[in-house]
Amino acid sequence: MPTSRTDAPAARRRRAGLVLGQVALLAGVLALCEALVRGNVVSSLYLPAPTDVLDEVVLLLSGDNGFYGNLAVTLQEFLTGYLLAVAAGILFGLFLALVPLAEAFFRPFLAALMAVPKVTVIPLLTLWFGLGLGHKVIIVFLFCFFPIVYNTIAGVKQTSADHLKVARSFRASRFQVITKVVLPSAVPTIFAALRVEAAAALVGAIFGEMVASKAGLGNGLTEATSLYDTPRAFAFIILITLVSVASVTVIDQLEKRVFLKWRPRQTRLR
Amino acid sequence: MNGQGFTVTGVSKTYGGAGEVRALDGIDLTVGEGEFVVLLGRSGCGKSTLLEIMAGLQRPTTGTVRLGGREITEPDERIGVVFQDPSLYPWRTVGRNVELGLELAGLPKGRRRAVAQEHLELVGLPDAGNKYPRQLSGGMRQRVGIARALATRPDVLLMDEPFGAVDHLTRLQLQHDLLRLWAEDTRTVVFVTHDVAEAIVLADRIVLLTPGPGRIARTWDVPRPRPRTLGDPGLTALREEIYAQLEDTGTWEKEGQPR
Ligand SMILES: Nc1ncnc2c1ncn2[C@@H]1O[C@H](COP(=O)(O)OP(=O)(O)O)[C@@H](O)[C@H]1O
Ligand SMILES: [Mg+2]
């Protein structure tokens, strides 16, 4: 909702003030870190000087230490596992939602599997699948499959009875009902899971790499930490965060421009 | 286009489950080709149930519905349904909502676009095709619901309180426009309402349903030419009669006041 014309300058001034304050806080904290390290109050082993971290980021981005190879490995694990989980999760969720007997049958198993903290099985997965791509893909898959299944079921159940009645009055086939009514009705709920699980999938890939791997961003991070190269570890954290933000942004844009174009702009509550 | 007639014979409906509900009991009704019949009654008296049985969306517990001699047991391509809440699909543009029936019937894209646009023009919304339903007012959405039902060119239109959710002035406009559409292309219409004035303005014949279980209490022919105004002395008498009957059969709704 647009703010009314009369108070627009006031609102803009308030926003400018807010941003200024935020920048000041950030600059202050960074300057404090820099001063603490440079003044040898805190050892650079524990806390790197922000300028050193920046140097490392630039170094990594210039391709030092095979950064782009690591990035490619992580992205491949992440994308393969995530896309498999999305496809399988939506299909399986749809199947369960549309076949009540199947849902009744699988529900306890799903609930039990969902309850297992996935990180606990990573060492076993290493034992079974080794250090390579398959290992990470399975971790990523396990991290995000179950929530996608659950949200798909929940989304399908949101299909309005009136919308179904309209389709029936036009003699829609069961397949048409699914593709033209049920799935579109479930899209908002499914997307909510896709968004959260994109971040979780990256966590899965990185964590898998940190536990057992020969390459990848998580591998680089573990290596830097074990060498007490704190600035480089921080640089990895920053770059991994950027990858995470980028992937969620892609999902958001997909949602906004393609799948949920019909939704009203966010309404303001106050 | 010519309509087709309905014959409803001995239709009863009992909803199962723990607390059984007898929604309809022994409904006999014929609707002639091209006739405009209004089912009138307070909410809960089984109007929607009867309409959905006629539409093939529900099966009666006993009895049969025939349309043009053929028994209705499932939705039929000769029947178009307009729902109370127009139930447009919010993820589709208005144009693609109107196309829905044609799309489900497998009509090619270009053809159904043209037919949809034609029907949007028919209901007075020539420029709404690319909008989304949320961008339209309640009255406009209901017009889209009518266009969607008409786009498949049904012989019969079944309408369940289609103007129940819009404001009074919009409702008068929609009634007027519906009669215009009907005059241009007469087809059989069964129209459900709980509004006595609406029934009188629209109907060739008014069928009064009473609740618990739903039965036909009485029917009236409305032999006055259209367009009708409620000030018409011939109609005033009819209105008095309907209200008297409503009171008589204990079907009075507390909030409903004679107008
Ligand atoms: N699916 C259903 N299951 C059980 N009872 C129902 C169902 N649909 C309608 N009823 C009941 O049947 C009666 C008639 O309902 P309905 O046909 O919707 O009436 P109206 O359209 O005249 O308001 C009501 O008592 C209602 O509660
Ligand atoms: Mg009803």
mmCIF file of N, CA and C in Angstrom, chain A residues 144-221:
data_model
loop_
_atom_site.group_PDB
_atom_site.id
_atom_site.type_symbol
_atom_site.label_atom_id
_atom_site.label_comp_id
_atom_site.label_asym_id
_atom_site.label_seq_id
_atom_site.Cartn_x
_atom_site.Cartn_y
_atom_site.Cartn_z
ATOM 1 N N CYS A 144 16.245 -31.845 3.146
ATOM 2 C CA CYS A 144 15.056 -31.081 2.713
ATOM 3 C C CYS A 144 13.880 -31.898 2.191
ATOM 4 N N PHE A 145 14.026 -33.191 2.024
ATOM 5 C CA PHE A 145 12.928 -33.981 1.465
ATOM 6 C C PHE A 145 11.663 -33.937 2.340
ATOM 7 N N PHE A 146 11.806 -34.208 3.630
ATOM 8 C CA PHE A 146 10.622 -34.379 4.473
ATOM 9 C C PHE A 146 9.782 -33.105 4.613
ATOM 10 N N PRO A 147 10.417 -31.960 4.876
ATOM 11 C CA PRO A 147 9.583 -30.743 4.953
ATOM 12 C C PRO A 147 8.841 -30.457 3.648
ATOM 13 N N ILE A 148 9.466 -30.780 2.511
ATOM 14 C CA ILE A 148 8.780 -30.524 1.233
ATOM 15 C C ILE A 148 7.574 -31.445 1.101
ATOM 16 N N VAL A 149 7.732 -32.704 1.512
ATOM 17 C CA VAL A 149 6.596 -33.631 1.490
ATOM 18 C C VAL A 149 5.461 -33.083 2.355
ATOM 19 N N TYR A 150 5.807 -32.677 3.579
ATOM 20 C CA TYR A 150 4.770 -32.209 4.494
ATOM 21 C C TYR A 150 4.061 -30.970 3.964
ATOM 22 N N ASN A 151 4.831 -30.024 3.443
ATOM 23 C CA ASN A 151 4.185 -28.809 2.945
ATOM 24 C C ASN A 151 3.333 -29.086 1.713
ATOM 25 N N THR A 152 3.767 -30.030 0.885
ATOM 26 C CA THR A 152 2.948 -30.365 -0.275
ATOM 27 C C THR A 152 1.607 -30.934 0.180
ATOM 28 N N ILE A 153 1.644 -31.825 1.162
ATOM 29 C CA ILE A 153 0.391 -32.391 1.681
ATOM 30 C C ILE A 153 -0.495 -31.275 2.242
ATOM 31 N N ALA A 154 0.122 -30.408 3.045
ATOM 32 C CA ALA A 154 -0.655 -29.316 3.641
ATOM 33 C C ALA A 154 -1.234 -28.412 2.555
ATOM 34 N N GLY A 155 -0.440 -28.133 1.514
ATOM 35 C CA GLY A 155 -0.904 -27.268 0.434
ATOM 36 C C GLY A 155 -2.066 -27.877 -0.317
ATOM 37 N N VAL A 156 -1.953 -29.165 -0.634
ATOM 38 C CA VAL A 156 -3.030 -29.844 -1.366
ATOM 39 C C VAL A 156 -4.327 -29.777 -0.564
ATOM 40 N N LYS A 157 -4.188 -29.917 0.755
ATOM 41 C CA LYS A 157 -5.397 -29.916 1.586
ATOM 42 C C LYS A 157 -6.044 -28.539 1.651
ATOM 43 N N GLN A 158 -5.317 -27.519 1.178
ATOM 44 C CA GLN A 158 -5.919 -26.182 1.170
ATOM 45 C C GLN A 158 -6.787 -25.927 -0.050
ATOM 46 N N THR A 159 -6.806 -26.876 -0.965
ATOM 47 C CA THR A 159 -7.631 -26.693 -2.153
ATOM 48 C C THR A 159 -9.074 -26.447 -1.743
ATOM 49 N N SER A 160 -9.687 -25.388 -2.296
ATOM 50 C CA SER A 160 -11.036 -25.051 -1.870
ATOM 51 C C SER A 160 -12.051 -25.985 -2.500
ATOM 52 N N ALA A 161 -13.015 -26.419 -1.696
ATOM 53 C CA ALA A 161 -14.062 -27.318 -2.182
ATOM 54 C C ALA A 161 -14.840 -26.651 -3.318
ATOM 55 N N ASP A 162 -15.024 -25.333 -3.222
ATOM 56 C CA ASP A 162 -15.749 -24.616 -4.279
ATOM 57 C C ASP A 162 -14.974 -24.654 -5.592
ATOM 58 N N HIS A 163 -13.649 -24.502 -5.520
ATOM 59 C CA HIS A 163 -12.847 -24.563 -6.743
ATOM 60 C C HIS A 163 -12.948 -25.942 -7.379
ATOM 61 N N LEU A 164 -12.980 -26.964 -6.548
ATOM 62 C CA LEU A 164 -13.109 -28.323 -7.087
ATOM 63 C C LEU A 164 -14.469 -28.514 -7.740
ATOM 64 N N LYS A 165 -15.491 -27.923 -7.121
ATOM 65 C CA LYS A 165 -16.852 -28.053 -7.657
ATOM 66 C C LYS A 165 -16.942 -27.424 -9.045
ATOM 67 N N VAL A 166 -16.288 -26.265 -9.202
ATOM 68 C CA VAL A 166 -16.289 -25.615 -10.515
ATOM 69 C C VAL A 166 -15.689 -26.548 -11.570
ATOM 70 N N ALA A 167 -14.537 -27.138 -11.235
ATOM 71 C CA ALA A 167 -13.883 -28.032 -12.200
ATOM 72 C C ALA A 167 -14.778 -29.230 -12.514
ATOM 73 N N ARG A 168 -15.422 -29.758 -11.473
ATOM 74 C CA ARG A 168 -16.301 -30.908 -11.704
ATOM 75 C C ARG A 168 -17.476 -30.526 -12.598
ATOM 76 N N SER A 169 -18.000 -29.306 -12.402
ATOM 77 C CA SER A 169 -19.145 -28.899 -13.212
ATOM 78 C C SER A 169 -18.760 -28.811 -14.691
ATOM 79 N N PHE A 170 -17.456 -28.636 -14.956
ATOM 80 C CA PHE A 170 -16.984 -28.625 -16.347
ATOM 81 C C PHE A 170 -16.451 -29.996 -16.757
ATOM 82 N N ARG A 171 -16.767 -31.002 -15.975
ATOM 83 C CA ARG A 171 -16.418 -32.384 -16.328
ATOM 84 C C ARG A 171 -14.907 -32.598 -16.445
ATOM 85 N N ALA A 172 -14.151 -31.984 -15.540
ATOM 86 C CA ALA A 172 -12.702 -32.167 -15.557
ATOM 87 C C ALA A 172 -12.348 -33.610 -15.194
ATOM 88 N N SER A 173 -11.310 -34.150 -15.849
ATOM 89 C CA SER A 173 -10.816 -35.478 -15.489
ATOM 90 C C SER A 173 -10.022 -35.362 -14.193
ATOM 91 N N ARG A 174 -9.726 -36.522 -13.586
ATOM 92 C CA ARG A 174 -8.967 -36.505 -12.335
ATOM 93 C C ARG A 174 -7.604 -35.847 -12.538
ATOM 94 N N PHE A 175 -6.985 -36.158 -13.673
ATOM 95 C CA PHE A 175 -5.669 -35.571 -13.972
ATOM 96 C C PHE A 175 -5.776 -34.049 -14.116
ATOM 97 N N GLN A 176 -6.821 -33.601 -14.822
ATOM 98 C CA GLN A 176 -7.019 -32.151 -14.989
ATOM 99 C C GLN A 176 -7.260 -31.482 -13.640
ATOM 100 N N VAL A 177 -8.019 -32.137 -12.779
ATOM 101 C CA VAL A 177 -8.278 -31.568 -11.459
ATOM 102 C C VAL A 177 -6.955 -31.362 -10.723
ATOM 103 N N ILE A 178 -6.050 -32.342 -10.850
ATOM 104 C CA ILE A 178 -4.770 -32.237 -10.144
ATOM 105 C C ILE A 178 -3.915 -31.107 -10.726
ATOM 106 N N THR A 179 -3.779 -31.076 -12.064
ATOM 107 C CA THR A 179 -2.860 -30.096 -12.651
ATOM 108 C C THR A 179 -3.447 -28.690 -12.653
ATOM 109 N N LYS A 180 -4.755 -28.556 -12.778
ATOM 110 C CA LYS A 180 -5.326 -27.225 -12.956
ATOM 111 C C LYS A 180 -5.951 -26.649 -11.700
ATOM 112 N N VAL A 181 -6.198 -27.469 -10.687
ATOM 113 C CA VAL A 181 -6.793 -26.940 -9.461
ATOM 114 C C VAL A 181 -5.919 -27.244 -8.243
ATOM 115 N N VAL A 182 -5.611 -28.520 -8.046
ATOM 116 C CA VAL A 182 -4.944 -28.920 -6.808
ATOM 117 C C VAL A 182 -3.527 -28.345 -6.724
ATOM 118 N N LEU A 183 -2.731 -28.548 -7.772
ATOM 119 C CA LEU A 183 -1.352 -28.054 -7.713
ATOM 120 C C LEU A 183 -1.272 -26.533 -7.596
ATOM 121 N N PRO A 184 -2.004 -25.781 -8.422
ATOM 122 C CA PRO A 184 -1.948 -24.320 -8.248
ATOM 123 C C PRO A 184 -2.362 -23.885 -6.843
ATOM 124 N N SER A 185 -3.340 -24.599 -6.243
ATOM 125 C CA SER A 185 -3.760 -24.238 -4.889
ATOM 126 C C SER A 185 -2.649 -24.486 -3.885
ATOM 127 N N ALA A 186 -1.822 -25.502 -4.168
ATOM 128 C CA ALA A 186 -0.778 -25.882 -3.210
ATOM 129 C C ALA A 186 0.497 -25.065 -3.388
ATOM 130 N N VAL A 187 0.627 -24.361 -4.501
ATOM 131 C CA VAL A 187 1.884 -23.671 -4.811
ATOM 132 C C VAL A 187 2.372 -22.727 -3.701
ATOM 133 N N PRO A 188 1.508 -21.885 -3.131
ATOM 134 C CA PRO A 188 2.036 -20.989 -2.089
ATOM 135 C C PRO A 188 2.655 -21.750 -0.918
ATOM 136 N N THR A 189 1.992 -22.805 -0.482
ATOM 137 C CA THR A 189 2.498 -23.575 0.653
ATOM 138 C C THR A 189 3.773 -24.328 0.282
ATOM 139 N N ILE A 190 3.823 -24.864 -0.943
ATOM 140 C CA ILE A 190 5.026 -25.573 -1.386
ATOM 141 C C ILE A 190 6.205 -24.597 -1.433
ATOM 142 N N PHE A 191 5.952 -23.397 -1.948
ATOM 143 C CA PHE A 191 7.042 -22.429 -2.067
ATOM 144 C C PHE A 191 7.600 -22.024 -0.712
ATOM 145 N N ALA A 192 6.722 -21.974 0.282
ATOM 146 C CA ALA A 192 7.216 -21.641 1.621
ATOM 147 C C ALA A 192 8.283 -22.644 2.029
ATOM 148 N N ALA A 193 8.063 -23.929 1.709
ATOM 149 C CA ALA A 193 9.062 -24.954 2.044
ATOM 150 C C ALA A 193 10.297 -24.816 1.150
ATOM 151 N N LEU A 194 10.095 -24.584 -0.134
ATOM 152 C CA LEU A 194 11.240 -24.491 -1.045
ATOM 153 C C LEU A 194 12.215 -23.413 -0.592
ATOM 154 N N ARG A 195 11.664 -22.336 -0.088
ATOM 155 C CA ARG A 195 12.476 -21.206 0.342
ATOM 156 C C ARG A 195 13.325 -21.583 1.546
ATOM 157 N N VAL A 196 12.663 -22.100 2.576
ATOM 158 C CA VAL A 196 13.387 -22.477 3.791
ATOM 159 C C VAL A 196 14.379 -23.594 3.489
ATOM 160 N N GLU A 197 13.968 -24.548 2.678
ATOM 161 C CA GLU A 197 14.809 -25.724 2.446
ATOM 162 C C GLU A 197 15.995 -25.425 1.531
ATOM 163 N N ALA A 198 15.925 -24.358 0.748
ATOM 164 C CA ALA A 198 17.097 -23.986 -0.057
ATOM 165 C C ALA A 198 18.253 -23.654 0.874
ATOM 166 N N ALA A 199 17.949 -22.906 1.932
ATOM 167 C CA ALA A 199 18.992 -22.579 2.907
ATOM 168 C C ALA A 199 19.450 -23.838 3.635
ATOM 169 N N ALA A 200 18.476 -24.693 4.014
ATOM 170 C CA ALA A 200 18.834 -25.927 4.727
ATOM 171 C C ALA A 200 19.691 -26.832 3.847
ATOM 172 N N ALA A 201 19.389 -26.862 2.548
ATOM 173 C CA ALA A 201 20.143 -27.720 1.632
ATOM 174 C C ALA A 201 21.606 -27.288 1.595
ATOM 175 N N LEU A 202 21.831 -25.989 1.576
ATOM 176 C CA LEU A 202 23.218 -25.508 1.545
ATOM 177 C C LEU A 202 23.929 -25.879 2.844
ATOM 178 N N VAL A 203 23.209 -25.741 3.965
ATOM 179 C CA VAL A 203 23.789 -26.163 5.244
ATOM 180 C C VAL A 203 24.197 -27.629 5.161
ATOM 181 N N GLY A 204 23.332 -28.462 4.577
ATOM 182 C CA GLY A 204 23.624 -29.892 4.447
ATOM 183 C C GLY A 204 24.894 -30.123 3.642
ATOM 184 N N ALA A 205 25.000 -29.446 2.510
ATOM 185 C CA ALA A 205 26.170 -29.645 1.648
ATOM 186 C C ALA A 205 27.444 -29.200 2.364
ATOM 187 N N ILE A 206 27.417 -28.022 2.987
ATOM 188 C CA ILE A 206 28.601 -27.488 3.660
ATOM 189 C C ILE A 206 28.985 -28.383 4.840
ATOM 190 N N PHE A 207 27.965 -28.766 5.621
ATOM 191 C CA PHE A 207 28.264 -29.572 6.800
ATOM 192 C C PHE A 207 28.828 -30.926 6.398
ATOM 193 N N GLY A 208 28.259 -31.522 5.369
ATOM 194 C CA GLY A 208 28.787 -32.786 4.856
ATOM 195 C C GLY A 208 30.252 -32.640 4.466
ATOM 196 N N GLU A 209 30.547 -31.535 3.817
ATOM 197 C CA GLU A 209 31.940 -31.290 3.406
ATOM 198 C C GLU A 209 32.848 -31.099 4.610
ATOM 199 N N MET A 210 32.345 -30.442 5.639
ATOM 200 C CA MET A 210 33.170 -30.198 6.819
ATOM 201 C C MET A 210 33.480 -31.494 7.546
ATOM 202 N N VAL A 211 32.520 -32.451 7.483
ATOM 203 C CA VAL A 211 32.732 -33.712 8.178
ATOM 204 C C VAL A 211 33.656 -34.623 7.377
ATOM 205 N N ALA A 212 33.400 -34.741 6.085
ATOM 206 C CA ALA A 212 34.182 -35.685 5.287
ATOM 207 C C ALA A 212 34.123 -35.296 3.827
ATOM 208 N N SER A 213 35.243 -34.833 3.284
ATOM 209 C CA SER A 213 35.244 -34.448 1.879
ATOM 210 C C SER A 213 36.667 -34.221 1.390
ATOM 211 N N LYS A 214 36.775 -34.079 0.075
ATOM 212 C CA LYS A 214 38.078 -33.726 -0.495
ATOM 213 C C LYS A 214 38.042 -32.349 -1.146
ATOM 214 N N ALA A 215 36.848 -31.786 -1.286
ATOM 215 C CA ALA A 215 36.733 -30.484 -1.946
ATOM 216 C C ALA A 215 35.460 -29.785 -1.495
ATOM 217 N N GLY A 216 35.296 -28.560 -1.961
ATOM 218 C CA GLY A 216 34.085 -27.818 -1.628
ATOM 219 C C GLY A 216 34.355 -26.691 -0.650
ATOM 220 N N LEU A 217 33.391 -25.764 -0.542
ATOM 221 C CA LEU A 217 33.568 -24.603 0.324
ATOM 222 C C LEU A 217 33.700 -25.020 1.780
ATOM 223 N N GLY A 218 32.938 -26.026 2.192
ATOM 224 C CA GLY A 218 33.018 -26.509 3.568
ATOM 225 C C GLY A 218 34.387 -27.095 3.842
ATOM 226 N N ASN A 219 34.922 -27.770 2.856
ATOM 227 C CA ASN A 219 36.264 -28.327 2.971
ATOM 228 C C ASN A 219 37.284 -27.207 3.161
ATOM 229 N N GLY A 220 37.160 -26.161 2.346
ATOM 230 C CA GLY A 220 38.071 -25.018 2.454
ATOM 231 C C GLY A 220 37.985 -24.357 3.807
ATOM 232 N N LEU A 221 36.768 -24.254 4.322
ATOM 233 C CA LEU A 221 36.561 -23.637 5.633
ATOM 234 C C LEU A 221 37.240 -24.457 6.719
#
